[in-house]
PDB file of C-alpha atoms in Angstrom:
ATOM      1  CA  GLY A   1     -42.337 -25.847 -18.084  1.00 55.00           C
ATOM      2  CA  GLY A   2     -45.976 -26.725 -17.535  1.00 71.00           C
ATOM      3  CA  ARG A   3     -46.654 -29.452 -20.092  1.00 70.00           C
ATOM      4  CA  LYS A   4     -43.304 -31.179 -19.719  1.00 70.00           C
ATOM      5  CA  SER A   5     -43.591 -31.111 -15.925  1.00 72.00           C
ATOM      6  CA  ALA A   6     -47.122 -32.510 -16.025  1.00 72.00           C
ATOM      7  CA  MET A   7     -45.999 -35.266 -18.374  1.00 73.00           C
ATOM      8  CA  THR A   8     -42.929 -36.030 -16.256  1.00 72.00           C
ATOM      9  CA  ARG A   9     -45.139 -36.284 -13.190  1.00 71.00           C
ATOM     10  CA  GLN A  10     -47.089 -39.033 -14.955  1.00 72.00           C
ATOM     11  CA  ALA A  11     -43.917 -40.808 -16.094  1.00 71.00           C
ATOM     12  CA  VAL A  12     -41.987 -40.834 -12.795  1.00 74.00           C
ATOM     13  CA  GLU A  13     -43.870 -42.496  -9.990  1.00 73.00           C
ATOM     14  CA  GLY A  14     -43.770 -40.687  -6.664  1.00 74.00           C
ATOM     15  CA  TRP A  15     -42.199 -37.451  -7.908  1.00 75.00           C
ATOM     16  CA  ASP A  16     -43.861 -34.063  -8.204  1.00 78.00           C
ATOM     17  CA  PRO A  17     -41.812 -31.681 -10.391  1.00 75.00           C
ATOM     18  CA  PHE A  18     -43.946 -28.697  -9.344  1.00 77.00           C
ATOM     19  CA  VAL A  19     -43.094 -29.198  -5.671  1.00 80.00           C
ATOM     20  CA  SER A  20     -39.440 -29.645  -6.622  1.00 75.00           C
ATOM     21  CA  LEU A  21     -39.502 -26.353  -8.537  1.00 74.00           C
ATOM     22  CA  VAL A  22     -40.918 -24.442  -5.568  1.00 80.00           C
ATOM     23  CA  ARG A  23     -38.423 -26.108  -3.200  1.00 78.00           C
ATOM     24  CA  ALA A  24     -35.540 -25.163  -5.526  1.00 77.00           C
ATOM     25  CA  HIS A  25     -36.668 -21.526  -5.632  1.00 77.00           C
ATOM     26  CA  CYS A  26     -36.800 -21.524  -1.818  1.00 85.00           C
ATOM     27  CA  GLY A  27     -33.280 -22.922  -1.559  1.00 82.00           C
ATOM     28  CA  LEU A  28     -34.519 -26.225  -0.128  1.00 80.00           C
ATOM     29  CA  ARG A  29     -33.356 -29.747  -0.924  1.00 77.00           C
ATOM     30  CA  LEU A  30     -35.148 -31.347  -3.849  1.00 70.00           C
ATOM     31  CA  ASP A  31     -37.115 -34.537  -3.435  1.00 69.00           C
ATOM     32  CA  VAL A  32     -35.847 -36.184  -6.608  1.00 68.00           C
ATOM     33  CA  PRO A  33     -35.868 -39.975  -6.755  1.00 70.00           C
ATOM     34  CA  ARG A  34     -32.272 -41.255  -6.557  1.00 71.00           C
ATOM     35  CA  CYS A  35     -33.016 -43.803  -9.224  1.00 70.00           C
ATOM     36  CA  PHE A  36     -36.064 -44.422 -11.348  1.00 68.00           C
ATOM     37  CA  THR A  37     -37.160 -46.133 -14.493  1.00 68.00           C
ATOM     38  CA  PRO A  38     -39.877 -44.319 -16.430  1.00 64.00           C
ATOM     39  CA  ARG A  39     -43.036 -46.348 -16.734  1.00 68.00           C
ATOM     40  CA  PRO A  40     -42.960 -48.033 -20.159  1.00 67.00           C
ATOM     41  CA  GLU A  41     -46.414 -46.713 -21.032  1.00 71.00           C
ATOM     42  CA  THR A  42     -45.452 -43.119 -20.256  1.00 77.00           C
ATOM     43  CA  TRP A  43     -42.463 -42.364 -22.463  1.00 82.00           C
ATOM     44  CA  VAL A  44     -42.498 -38.598 -23.080  1.00 84.00           C
ATOM     45  CA  ARG A  45     -41.199 -36.614 -26.071  1.00 89.00           C
ATOM     46  CA  HIS A  46     -41.424 -32.927 -26.998  1.00 89.00           C
ATOM     47  CA  LEU A  47     -41.085 -32.281 -30.738  1.00 94.00           C
ATOM     48  CA  PHE A  48     -39.951 -28.968 -32.216  1.00 94.00           C
ATOM     49  CA  LEU A  49     -41.119 -28.801 -35.850  1.00 96.00           C
ATOM     50  CA  PRO A  50     -38.956 -26.401 -37.859  1.00 95.00           C
ATOM     51  CA  TYR A  51     -39.677 -24.034 -40.690  1.00 95.00           C
ATOM     52  CA  THR A  52     -37.667 -25.556 -43.530  1.00 93.00           C
ATOM     53  CA  SER A  53     -37.777 -22.458 -45.742  1.00 93.00           C
ATOM     54  CA  THR A  54     -38.171 -18.683 -45.661  1.00 93.00           C
ATOM     55  CA  GLY A  55     -41.227 -16.940 -47.135  1.00 94.00           C
ATOM     56  CA  THR A  56     -44.929 -16.365 -46.627  1.00 95.00           C
ATOM     57  CA  VAL A  57     -46.828 -19.401 -45.312  1.00 97.00           C
ATOM     58  CA  VAL A  58     -49.318 -20.625 -47.926  1.00 97.00           C
ATOM     59  CA  ALA A  59     -50.252 -24.022 -46.418  1.00 97.00           C
ATOM     60  CA  VAL A  60     -49.813 -26.124 -43.297  1.00 97.00           C
ATOM     61  CA  ASP A  61     -50.218 -29.850 -43.955  1.00 97.00           C
ATOM     62  CA  GLY A  62     -50.298 -32.762 -41.532  1.00 96.00           C
ATOM     63  CA  ALA A  63     -51.226 -30.743 -38.431  1.00 96.00           C
ATOM     64  CA  ASP A  64     -54.018 -33.158 -37.448  1.00 97.00           C
ATOM     65  CA  PHE A  65     -51.915 -34.554 -34.596  1.00 97.00           C
ATOM     66  CA  ASP A  66     -54.941 -36.063 -32.814  1.00 96.00           C
ATOM     67  CA  ARG A  67     -54.711 -38.961 -35.265  1.00 97.00           C
ATOM     68  CA  PHE A  68     -51.634 -40.232 -33.400  1.00 97.00           C
ATOM     69  CA  GLY A  69     -52.205 -42.575 -30.502  1.00 96.00           C
ATOM     70  CA  THR A  70     -49.419 -41.030 -28.419  1.00 94.00           C
ATOM     71  CA  HIS A  71     -50.527 -37.410 -28.984  1.00 95.00           C
ATOM     72  CA  HIS A  72     -50.723 -35.546 -25.679  1.00 91.00           C
ATOM     73  CA  SER A  73     -51.000 -31.946 -26.890  1.00 91.00           C
ATOM     74  CA  ASN A  74     -49.704 -29.551 -29.510  1.00 95.00           C
ATOM     75  CA  PHE A  75     -49.365 -25.900 -30.404  1.00 94.00           C
ATOM     76  CA  VAL A  76     -49.148 -24.861 -34.070  1.00 96.00           C
ATOM     77  CA  LEU A  77     -47.535 -21.466 -34.591  1.00 95.00           C
ATOM     78  CA  ALA A  78     -47.540 -21.472 -38.405  1.00 96.00           C
ATOM     79  CA  LYS A  79     -50.355 -19.363 -39.855  1.00 96.00           C
ATOM     80  CA  CYS A  80     -51.186 -18.843 -43.518  1.00 96.00           C
ATOM     81  CA  GLY A  81     -50.256 -15.352 -44.683  1.00 96.00           C
ATOM     82  CA  GLU A  82     -47.464 -14.838 -42.132  1.00 95.00           C
ATOM     83  CA  TYR A  83     -43.878 -14.268 -43.211  1.00 95.00           C
ATOM     84  CA  VAL A  84     -41.450 -16.737 -41.601  1.00 94.00           C
ATOM     85  CA  THR A  85     -37.750 -17.464 -41.758  1.00 93.00           C
ATOM     86  CA  ARG A  86     -36.074 -20.858 -41.864  1.00 93.00           C
ATOM     87  CA  THR A  87     -35.619 -22.278 -38.360  1.00 93.00           C
ATOM     88  CA  THR A  88     -32.090 -21.998 -37.006  1.00 91.00           C
ATOM     89  CA  ASP A  89     -32.809 -22.708 -33.310  1.00 87.00           C
ATOM     90  CA  ILE A  90     -35.604 -24.052 -31.111  1.00 80.00           C
ATOM     91  CA  THR A  91     -37.067 -20.629 -30.352  1.00 83.00           C
ATOM     92  CA  LYS A  92     -38.499 -20.248 -33.889  1.00 89.00           C
ATOM     93  CA  CYS A  93     -40.542 -23.317 -34.793  1.00 93.00           C
ATOM     94  CA  SER A  94     -43.682 -23.902 -36.809  1.00 96.00           C
ATOM     95  CA  ALA A  95     -45.211 -26.200 -34.181  1.00 96.00           C
ATOM     96  CA  PHE A  96     -44.604 -27.996 -30.924  1.00 94.00           C
ATOM     97  CA  VAL A  97     -45.990 -31.477 -30.300  1.00 95.00           C
ATOM     98  CA  TRP A  98     -45.954 -33.423 -27.049  1.00 92.00           C
ATOM     99  CA  LEU A  99     -46.207 -37.218 -27.220  1.00 93.00           C
ATOM    100  CA  MET A 100     -46.614 -39.778 -24.451  1.00 90.00           C
ATOM    101  CA  GLY A 101     -46.939 -43.548 -24.562  1.00 91.00           C
ATOM    102  CA  ARG A 102     -44.882 -46.700 -24.999  1.00 90.00           C
ATOM    103  CA  LYS A 103     -41.425 -45.866 -26.383  1.00 90.00           C
ATOM    104  CA  GLU A 104     -41.888 -47.827 -29.600  1.00 94.00           C
ATOM    105  CA  ASP A 105     -45.221 -46.071 -30.244  1.00 95.00           C
ATOM    106  CA  VAL A 106     -43.727 -42.633 -29.514  1.00 95.00           C
ATOM    107  CA  ASP A 107     -40.818 -43.438 -31.858  1.00 96.00           C
ATOM    108  CA  ALA A 108     -43.201 -44.514 -34.648  1.00 98.00           C
ATOM    109  CA  ASP A 109     -45.438 -41.456 -34.227  1.00 98.00           C
ATOM    110  CA  THR A 110     -42.384 -39.160 -34.139  1.00 97.00           C
ATOM    111  CA  ASP A 111     -41.164 -40.566 -37.457  1.00 98.00           C
ATOM    112  CA  GLU A 112     -44.613 -40.199 -39.020  1.00 98.00           C
ATOM    113  CA  ILE A 113     -45.052 -36.625 -37.779  1.00 98.00           C
ATOM    114  CA  PHE A 114     -41.693 -35.557 -39.204  1.00 97.00           C
ATOM    115  CA  ARG A 115     -42.573 -37.337 -42.464  1.00 97.00           C
ATOM    116  CA  THR A 116     -46.062 -35.831 -42.894  1.00 97.00           C
ATOM    117  CA  PHE A 117     -46.019 -32.363 -41.292  1.00 98.00           C
ATOM    118  CA  PHE A 118     -45.043 -29.638 -43.737  1.00 96.00           C
ATOM    119  CA  VAL A 119     -45.298 -25.865 -43.942  1.00 97.00           C
ATOM    120  CA  SER A 120     -45.358 -24.578 -47.536  1.00 96.00           C
ATOM    121  CA  THR A 121     -44.017 -21.083 -48.137  1.00 95.00           C
ATOM    122  CA  THR A 122     -43.519 -18.759 -51.083  1.00 92.00           C
ATOM    123  CA  THR A 123     -39.917 -18.254 -52.185  1.00 80.00           C
ATOM    124  CA  GLU A 124     -39.874 -14.507 -51.488  1.00 71.00           C
ATOM    125  CA  THR A 125     -37.356 -12.980 -49.124  1.00 68.00           C
ATOM    126  CA  ARG A 126     -37.446  -9.648 -47.320  1.00 66.00           C
TER     127      ARG A 126
END
């Protein structure tokens, strides 16, 4: 994936995941570091934010992810007026958020995002 690969490239010194992907598709040996420790300031996390209920979306709260110091990027799928079903797997989420920073900061921002992000829906079913 593009974002995760770009973030991994920043976290693992001397490794280019894009080159490794092309080499793998060509049947060549990968240039993966035998051992590495991610840089402490570049801990990476990809959050999948679920729909917690089924119905028509009436509000999306807490989607101002720029307020978090470890925010790298995000993509909000939830749109007011759309009918959604409760998330049962990672392919149907209300939003994706990518975080990067020191592990303790990423952990704190993860907790706060899960605590404050919410998609409100009607109780109708189809």
